[in-house]
Amino acid sequence: MLENIAARLRVTPEALKEELRTFFVTTVGTLLYCVGTVFFIKPAMLPNTGVMGVCLFLNYLSDIPLGLSNAVFNFALFLFAYKMLPKRFFYWTLYSTVLMSLGMEFFARFPAPVIADRMLLVVVAAVLHGIALATVFSGGGSTGGIDIVCVAVRRKTGVELGNISMLLNFAVILLFFWVVSVENVVYGLLLSYITSLVMNGDLRAFSSRKEAMIITSEAELVRNYIVYTLHRGVTIFDARGGFNADPRHVLITLLAPRQEILLKLFLKEHDPNAFLRLSVASEVLGKGFQKWEE
């Protein structure tokens, strides 16, 4: 069935699977972000960063609905940066932004949980936001807002995203001194810091893979298992043993954590004389892994 749909859309089944995965993770991540904002940040009148921070500021000041202000600001940013953004990034960010505006209005209809411990509330909100942002970013999009500006400016000037984002977010936080207490602003800074830690940690986990180097005399057996069972590519080098100069083959491949375990079990059963070295590849770009920026 998936092959038939892919044929009608004139894309490969692999490309269709990748876009369906992106749809799923973008949807889940965006809705998690809405839950963290509506149920935890807004009821406690905590500051936030980015365009959502500006939307919260206006909501605290004049009770402007979050969904409405988020849609207006992001629409303006999309008009500004459309020609400078990668097309795939643009469309998935547009989807996330529309879903976020609708999600904010939907979740606002439900009562927020009562959490008396302010520190616990900040941690829960930050974890939800961190996981949400990492999930969306891992799919190749973003939740909109300042991310649009950052990506556009980086492509135009080469300035690092972290520097742009830090300056813009600091300016947004300063706005809240007009509408909330100093204590809440401090909690907002803590919220932003924990969110960044969680997001960066999750992004490393999403993009991290294991690099496997196998030294074996059964190269064809191992190659077939990696290619046809694990469905991963592999590079093969001819080598000689340094001790007795016997011919050997060195295979290098990149694996997800589950595939690493399967490879170990296979080698243990079928090639116990092989040598296996596993190392962490912190970021992998290319077919079958994280996409190159378009």
mmCIF file of C-alpha atoms in Angstrom:
data_model
loop_
_atom_site.group_PDB
_atom_site.id
_atom_site.type_symbol
_atom_site.label_atom_id
_atom_site.label_comp_id
_atom_site.label_asym_id
_atom_site.label_seq_id
_atom_site.Cartn_x
_atom_site.Cartn_y
_atom_site.Cartn_z
ATOM 1 C CA MET A 1 0.000 0.000 0.000
ATOM 2 C CA LEU A 2 2.788 2.407 0.910
ATOM 3 C CA GLU A 3 4.500 1.638 -2.404
ATOM 4 C CA ASN A 4 1.300 2.489 -4.314
ATOM 5 C CA ILE A 5 0.937 5.821 -2.515
ATOM 6 C CA ALA A 6 4.606 6.615 -3.136
ATOM 7 C CA ALA A 7 4.181 5.832 -6.843
ATOM 8 C CA ARG A 8 1.195 8.164 -7.113
ATOM 9 C CA LEU A 9 3.121 10.937 -5.393
ATOM 10 C CA ARG A 10 6.174 10.191 -7.583
ATOM 11 C CA VAL A 11 8.496 9.696 -4.633
ATOM 12 C CA THR A 12 10.410 6.675 -3.370
ATOM 13 C CA PRO A 13 8.897 4.580 -0.532
ATOM 14 C CA GLU A 14 11.902 5.545 1.626
ATOM 15 C CA ALA A 15 11.246 9.253 1.070
ATOM 16 C CA LEU A 16 7.563 8.786 1.885
ATOM 17 C CA LYS A 17 8.413 6.932 5.103
ATOM 18 C CA GLU A 18 10.765 9.763 6.086
ATOM 19 C CA GLU A 19 8.068 12.394 5.534
ATOM 20 C CA LEU A 20 5.486 10.340 7.448
ATOM 21 C CA ARG A 21 7.958 10.080 10.330
ATOM 22 C CA THR A 22 8.482 13.842 10.172
ATOM 23 C CA PHE A 23 4.711 14.376 10.232
ATOM 24 C CA PHE A 24 4.400 12.219 13.335
ATOM 25 C CA VAL A 25 7.286 13.722 15.315
ATOM 26 C CA THR A 26 6.359 17.291 14.323
ATOM 27 C CA THR A 27 2.760 16.755 15.420
ATOM 28 C CA VAL A 28 3.716 15.169 18.754
ATOM 29 C CA GLY A 29 6.414 17.749 19.486
ATOM 30 C CA THR A 30 4.193 20.719 18.653
ATOM 31 C CA LEU A 31 1.325 19.471 20.812
ATOM 32 C CA LEU A 32 3.725 18.830 23.709
ATOM 33 C CA TYR A 33 4.905 22.423 23.408
ATOM 34 C CA CYS A 34 1.278 23.600 23.576
ATOM 35 C CA VAL A 35 0.658 21.522 26.709
ATOM 36 C CA GLY A 36 3.723 22.945 28.443
ATOM 37 C CA THR A 37 2.730 26.512 27.598
ATOM 38 C CA VAL A 38 -1.018 26.399 28.275
ATOM 39 C CA PHE A 39 -1.061 24.146 31.344
ATOM 40 C CA PHE A 40 2.116 25.235 33.137
ATOM 41 C CA ILE A 41 3.688 28.484 31.925
ATOM 42 C CA LYS A 42 0.634 30.658 31.280
ATOM 43 C CA PRO A 43 -1.281 29.914 34.548
ATOM 44 C CA ALA A 44 1.846 30.755 36.591
ATOM 45 C CA MET A 45 2.491 33.926 34.510
ATOM 46 C CA LEU A 46 6.049 32.846 33.781
ATOM 47 C CA PRO A 47 8.116 34.532 31.069
ATOM 48 C CA ASN A 48 9.267 32.637 28.016
ATOM 49 C CA THR A 49 11.596 33.367 25.133
ATOM 50 C CA GLY A 50 11.127 33.798 21.407
ATOM 51 C CA VAL A 51 7.899 34.705 19.671
ATOM 52 C CA MET A 52 5.946 32.669 22.208
ATOM 53 C CA GLY A 53 7.495 34.890 24.881
ATOM 54 C CA VAL A 54 6.158 37.983 23.085
ATOM 55 C CA CYS A 55 2.750 36.287 22.783
ATOM 56 C CA LEU A 56 2.719 35.534 26.519
ATOM 57 C CA PHE A 57 3.742 39.122 27.275
ATOM 58 C CA LEU A 58 0.763 40.426 25.271
ATOM 59 C CA ASN A 59 -1.523 37.875 26.909
ATOM 60 C CA TYR A 60 -0.466 38.927 30.419
ATOM 61 C CA LEU A 61 -0.758 42.597 29.455
ATOM 62 C CA SER A 62 -3.994 42.626 27.440
ATOM 63 C CA ASP A 63 -5.361 39.053 27.484
ATOM 64 C CA ILE A 64 -4.732 38.602 23.738
ATOM 65 C CA PRO A 65 -5.245 34.884 22.850
ATOM 66 C CA LEU A 66 -1.971 33.012 22.430
ATOM 67 C CA GLY A 67 -3.105 31.220 19.275
ATOM 68 C CA LEU A 68 -4.031 34.467 17.536
ATOM 69 C CA SER A 69 -0.854 36.388 18.351
ATOM 70 C CA ASN A 70 1.321 33.371 17.523
ATOM 71 C CA ALA A 71 -0.292 33.076 14.080
ATOM 72 C CA VAL A 72 0.050 36.809 13.327
ATOM 73 C CA PHE A 73 3.707 37.088 14.345
ATOM 74 C CA ASN A 74 4.763 33.933 12.557
ATOM 75 C CA PHE A 75 2.891 34.917 9.393
ATOM 76 C CA ALA A 76 4.890 38.144 9.319
ATOM 77 C CA LEU A 77 8.144 36.250 9.883
ATOM 78 C CA PHE A 78 7.331 33.779 7.116
ATOM 79 C CA LEU A 79 6.780 36.663 4.691
ATOM 80 C CA PHE A 80 10.123 38.127 5.746
ATOM 81 C CA ALA A 81 12.168 34.941 5.442
ATOM 82 C CA TYR A 82 10.369 32.847 2.779
ATOM 83 C CA LYS A 83 12.983 33.214 0.041
ATOM 84 C CA MET A 84 15.903 32.597 2.420
ATOM 85 C CA LEU A 85 14.620 29.375 4.021
ATOM 86 C CA PRO A 86 15.134 25.800 2.773
ATOM 87 C CA LYS A 87 11.825 24.711 1.257
ATOM 88 C CA ARG A 88 11.414 21.535 3.312
ATOM 89 C CA PHE A 89 12.221 23.432 6.508
ATOM 90 C CA PHE A 90 9.747 26.136 5.503
ATOM 91 C CA TYR A 91 6.800 23.796 4.897
ATOM 92 C CA TRP A 92 7.263 21.720 8.038
ATOM 93 C CA THR A 93 7.740 24.859 10.146
ATOM 94 C CA LEU A 94 4.577 26.301 8.611
ATOM 95 C CA TYR A 95 2.700 23.131 9.542
ATOM 96 C CA SER A 96 4.046 23.259 13.105
ATOM 97 C CA THR A 97 3.123 26.925 13.467
ATOM 98 C CA VAL A 98 -0.457 26.423 12.274
ATOM 99 C CA LEU A 99 -0.874 23.367 14.493
ATOM 100 C CA MET A 100 0.541 25.287 17.465
ATOM 101 C CA SER A 101 -1.932 28.152 17.052
ATOM 102 C CA LEU A 102 -4.829 25.679 16.865
ATOM 103 C CA GLY A 103 -3.422 23.596 19.728
ATOM 104 C CA MET A 104 -3.113 26.611 22.027
ATOM 105 C CA GLU A 105 -6.783 27.445 21.536
ATOM 106 C CA PHE A 106 -7.828 23.803 21.949
ATOM 107 C CA PHE A 107 -5.930 23.129 25.194
ATOM 108 C CA ALA A 108 -7.058 26.476 26.640
ATOM 109 C CA ARG A 109 -10.531 24.956 26.942
ATOM 110 C CA PHE A 110 -9.329 22.538 29.633
ATOM 111 C CA PRO A 111 -8.502 23.374 33.260
ATOM 112 C CA ALA A 112 -4.806 23.601 34.082
ATOM 113 C CA PRO A 113 -3.395 21.284 36.793
ATOM 114 C CA VAL A 114 -2.778 22.943 40.144
ATOM 115 C CA ILE A 115 0.908 22.764 41.148
ATOM 116 C CA ALA A 116 1.746 24.705 44.309
ATOM 117 C CA ASP A 117 5.491 24.079 44.138
ATOM 118 C CA ARG A 118 6.792 26.753 41.740
ATOM 119 C CA MET A 119 10.135 25.008 41.184
ATOM 120 C CA LEU A 120 8.404 21.741 40.242
ATOM 121 C CA LEU A 121 6.189 23.642 37.822
ATOM 122 C CA VAL A 122 9.215 25.251 36.140
ATOM 123 C CA VAL A 123 10.997 21.905 35.787
ATOM 124 C CA VAL A 124 7.944 20.168 34.292
ATOM 125 C CA ALA A 125 7.350 23.003 31.829
ATOM 126 C CA ALA A 126 11.025 23.108 30.834
ATOM 127 C CA VAL A 127 11.216 19.342 30.290
ATOM 128 C CA LEU A 128 8.057 19.387 28.159
ATOM 129 C CA HIS A 129 9.367 22.301 26.076
ATOM 130 C CA GLY A 130 12.842 20.781 25.732
ATOM 131 C CA ILE A 131 11.509 17.423 24.560
ATOM 132 C CA ALA A 132 9.019 19.140 22.252
ATOM 133 C CA LEU A 133 11.607 21.348 20.553
ATOM 134 C CA ALA A 134 14.118 18.506 20.154
ATOM 135 C CA THR A 135 11.414 16.280 18.670
ATOM 136 C CA VAL A 136 10.394 18.878 16.092
ATOM 137 C CA PHE A 137 13.993 19.782 15.212
ATOM 138 C CA SER A 138 14.857 16.098 14.743
ATOM 139 C CA GLY A 139 12.250 15.931 11.986
ATOM 140 C CA GLY A 140 13.848 18.768 10.034
ATOM 141 C CA GLY A 141 11.481 21.596 10.950
ATOM 142 C CA SER A 142 10.964 24.002 13.841
ATOM 143 C CA THR A 143 8.172 25.551 15.874
ATOM 144 C CA GLY A 144 8.564 28.869 14.075
ATOM 145 C CA GLY A 145 9.217 32.197 15.719
ATOM 146 C CA ILE A 146 12.818 33.213 16.294
ATOM 147 C CA ASP A 147 13.978 29.962 14.676
ATOM 148 C CA ILE A 148 12.810 31.377 11.326
ATOM 149 C CA VAL A 149 14.853 34.534 11.834
ATOM 150 C CA CYS A 150 17.903 32.593 13.033
ATOM 151 C CA VAL A 151 17.945 30.206 10.074
ATOM 152 C CA ALA A 152 17.370 33.027 7.583
ATOM 153 C CA VAL A 153 20.111 35.232 9.060
ATOM 154 C CA ARG A 154 22.560 32.327 9.268
ATOM 155 C CA ARG A 155 22.037 31.483 5.593
ATOM 156 C CA LYS A 156 22.490 35.145 4.667
ATOM 157 C CA THR A 157 25.415 36.128 6.911
ATOM 158 C CA GLY A 158 26.932 32.922 8.314
ATOM 159 C CA VAL A 159 26.441 34.094 11.932
ATOM 160 C CA GLU A 160 25.979 31.187 14.352
ATOM 161 C CA LEU A 161 22.418 30.401 15.472
ATOM 162 C CA GLY A 162 23.316 30.431 19.160
ATOM 163 C CA ASN A 163 24.551 34.031 19.062
ATOM 164 C CA ILE A 164 21.460 35.321 17.248
ATOM 165 C CA SER A 165 19.047 33.375 19.428
ATOM 166 C CA MET A 166 20.733 34.441 22.679
ATOM 167 C CA LEU A 167 20.471 38.159 21.872
ATOM 168 C CA LEU A 168 16.859 38.011 20.706
ATOM 169 C CA ASN A 169 15.714 35.871 23.625
ATOM 170 C CA PHE A 170 17.448 38.127 26.163
ATOM 171 C CA ALA A 171 15.580 41.113 24.730
ATOM 172 C CA VAL A 172 12.247 39.256 25.021
ATOM 173 C CA ILE A 173 12.881 38.304 28.665
ATOM 174 C CA LEU A 174 13.510 41.973 29.531
ATOM 175 C CA LEU A 175 9.952 42.814 28.393
ATOM 176 C CA PHE A 176 8.462 40.859 31.280
ATOM 177 C CA PHE A 177 9.785 43.238 33.933
ATOM 178 C CA TRP A 178 6.780 45.408 32.946
ATOM 179 C CA VAL A 179 4.097 42.800 33.663
ATOM 180 C CA VAL A 180 5.348 40.190 36.187
ATOM 181 C CA SER A 181 7.367 40.174 39.399
ATOM 182 C CA VAL A 182 11.146 40.005 39.474
ATOM 183 C CA GLU A 183 10.804 36.543 41.038
ATOM 184 C CA ASN A 184 8.808 35.332 38.030
ATOM 185 C CA VAL A 185 11.379 36.762 35.633
ATOM 186 C CA VAL A 186 14.103 34.814 37.456
ATOM 187 C CA TYR A 187 11.994 31.666 37.204
ATOM 188 C CA GLY A 188 11.577 32.426 33.498
ATOM 189 C CA LEU A 189 15.349 32.567 33.049
ATOM 190 C CA LEU A 190 15.640 29.230 34.845
ATOM 191 C CA LEU A 191 12.899 27.820 32.620
ATOM 192 C CA SER A 192 14.789 28.912 29.510
ATOM 193 C CA TYR A 193 18.063 27.432 30.782
ATOM 194 C CA ILE A 194 16.600 24.020 31.664
ATOM 195 C CA THR A 195 14.717 23.925 28.353
ATOM 196 C CA SER A 196 17.984 24.452 26.475
ATOM 197 C CA LEU A 197 19.729 21.699 28.448
ATOM 198 C CA VAL A 198 16.931 19.197 27.813
ATOM 199 C CA MET A 199 16.626 20.151 24.135
ATOM 200 C CA ASN A 200 20.375 19.885 23.457
ATOM 201 C CA GLY A 201 20.601 16.559 25.264
ATOM 202 C CA ASP A 202 17.649 15.109 23.374
ATOM 203 C CA LEU A 203 18.964 16.392 20.034
ATOM 204 C CA ARG A 204 22.261 14.621 20.670
ATOM 205 C CA ALA A 205 20.339 11.452 21.487
ATOM 206 C CA PHE A 206 18.222 11.716 18.314
ATOM 207 C CA SER A 207 21.191 12.239 15.986
ATOM 208 C CA SER A 208 23.702 10.016 17.801
ATOM 209 C CA ARG A 209 24.589 6.682 16.198
ATOM 210 C CA LYS A 210 27.122 3.939 16.819
ATOM 211 C CA GLU A 211 29.985 3.483 14.391
ATOM 212 C CA ALA A 212 30.875 -0.190 14.129
ATOM 213 C CA MET A 213 34.252 -1.358 12.816
ATOM 214 C CA ILE A 214 34.419 -5.104 12.254
ATOM 215 C CA ILE A 215 37.637 -6.981 11.464
ATOM 216 C CA THR A 216 36.735 -10.359 10.022
ATOM 217 C CA SER A 217 37.693 -13.108 7.591
ATOM 218 C CA GLU A 218 33.983 -13.670 6.853
ATOM 219 C CA ALA A 219 33.374 -10.362 5.112
ATOM 220 C CA GLU A 220 30.613 -11.546 2.770
ATOM 221 C CA LEU A 221 28.637 -13.174 5.573
ATOM 222 C CA VAL A 222 28.800 -10.044 7.736
ATOM 223 C CA ARG A 223 28.150 -7.721 4.769
ATOM 224 C CA ASN A 224 24.997 -9.613 3.813
ATOM 225 C CA TYR A 225 23.679 -9.398 7.363
ATOM 226 C CA ILE A 226 24.301 -5.644 7.612
ATOM 227 C CA VAL A 227 22.894 -4.834 4.175
ATOM 228 C CA TYR A 228 19.937 -7.240 3.905
ATOM 229 C CA THR A 229 18.901 -7.714 7.531
ATOM 230 C CA LEU A 230 19.873 -4.463 9.235
ATOM 231 C CA HIS A 231 19.293 -2.468 6.028
ATOM 232 C CA ARG A 232 22.396 -0.353 6.516
ATOM 233 C CA GLY A 233 25.196 0.541 4.176
ATOM 234 C CA VAL A 234 28.707 -0.730 4.793
ATOM 235 C CA THR A 235 32.200 0.117 3.545
ATOM 236 C CA ILE A 236 34.768 -2.681 3.158
ATOM 237 C CA PHE A 237 38.567 -2.361 3.238
ATOM 238 C CA ASP A 238 41.175 -5.013 2.554
ATOM 239 C CA ALA A 239 43.754 -5.328 5.339
ATOM 240 C CA ARG A 240 46.504 -7.549 6.747
ATOM 241 C CA GLY A 241 46.952 -8.728 10.280
ATOM 242 C CA GLY A 242 49.992 -7.060 11.842
ATOM 243 C CA PHE A 243 50.973 -10.159 13.843
ATOM 244 C CA ASN A 244 50.993 -12.851 11.138
ATOM 245 C CA ALA A 245 50.155 -10.898 7.939
ATOM 246 C CA ASP A 246 46.998 -12.945 7.313
ATOM 247 C CA PRO A 247 44.463 -11.258 4.980
ATOM 248 C CA ARG A 248 41.549 -9.611 6.748
ATOM 249 C CA HIS A 249 38.606 -7.413 5.843
ATOM 250 C CA VAL A 250 37.574 -4.289 7.743
ATOM 251 C CA LEU A 251 33.894 -3.333 7.565
ATOM 252 C CA ILE A 252 32.618 0.035 8.770
ATOM 253 C CA THR A 253 28.954 0.842 9.233
ATOM 254 C CA LEU A 254 26.701 3.178 11.218
ATOM 255 C CA LEU A 255 23.936 1.732 13.346
ATOM 256 C CA ALA A 256 21.026 2.716 15.535
ATOM 257 C CA PRO A 257 21.223 1.448 19.157
ATOM 258 C CA ARG A 258 18.873 -1.493 18.523
ATOM 259 C CA GLN A 259 20.875 -2.550 15.447
ATOM 260 C CA GLU A 260 24.086 -2.464 17.472
ATOM 261 C CA ILE A 261 22.703 -5.143 19.784
ATOM 262 C CA LEU A 262 21.527 -7.270 16.853
ATOM 263 C CA LEU A 263 24.977 -7.071 15.242
ATOM 264 C CA LYS A 264 26.656 -8.200 18.464
ATOM 265 C CA LEU A 265 24.347 -11.211 18.707
ATOM 266 C CA PHE A 266 24.943 -12.099 15.056
ATOM 267 C CA LEU A 267 28.729 -11.955 15.356
ATOM 268 C CA LYS A 268 28.659 -13.952 18.585
ATOM 269 C CA GLU A 269 26.740 -16.749 16.854
ATOM 270 C CA HIS A 270 28.155 -16.719 13.313
ATOM 271 C CA ASP A 271 31.628 -15.136 13.496
ATOM 272 C CA PRO A 272 32.993 -15.406 17.066
ATOM 273 C CA ASN A 273 36.548 -14.815 15.846
ATOM 274 C CA ALA A 274 35.682 -11.335 14.550
ATOM 275 C CA PHE A 275 36.820 -8.163 16.283
ATOM 276 C CA LEU A 276 34.207 -5.465 16.854
ATOM 277 C CA ARG A 277 34.871 -1.872 17.860
ATOM 278 C CA LEU A 278 31.937 0.424 18.660
ATOM 279 C CA SER A 279 32.252 4.171 19.042
ATOM 280 C CA VAL A 280 29.740 6.992 19.326
ATOM 281 C CA ALA A 281 29.138 9.082 16.208
ATOM 282 C CA SER A 282 27.626 12.228 17.733
ATOM 283 C CA GLU A 283 26.068 13.401 14.456
ATOM 284 C CA VAL A 284 25.425 11.525 11.221
ATOM 285 C CA LEU A 285 24.336 13.306 8.047
ATOM 286 C CA GLY A 286 23.291 11.549 4.876
ATOM 287 C CA LYS A 287 20.849 9.040 3.412
ATOM 288 C CA GLY A 288 19.144 6.945 6.061
ATOM 289 C CA PHE A 289 20.125 9.316 8.864
ATOM 290 C CA GLN A 290 19.796 13.065 9.423
ATOM 291 C CA LYS A 291 19.132 15.069 6.273
ATOM 292 C CA TRP A 292 21.630 17.555 4.914
ATOM 293 C CA GLU A 293 20.285 21.093 5.114
ATOM 294 C CA GLU A 294 18.591 21.757 1.803
#
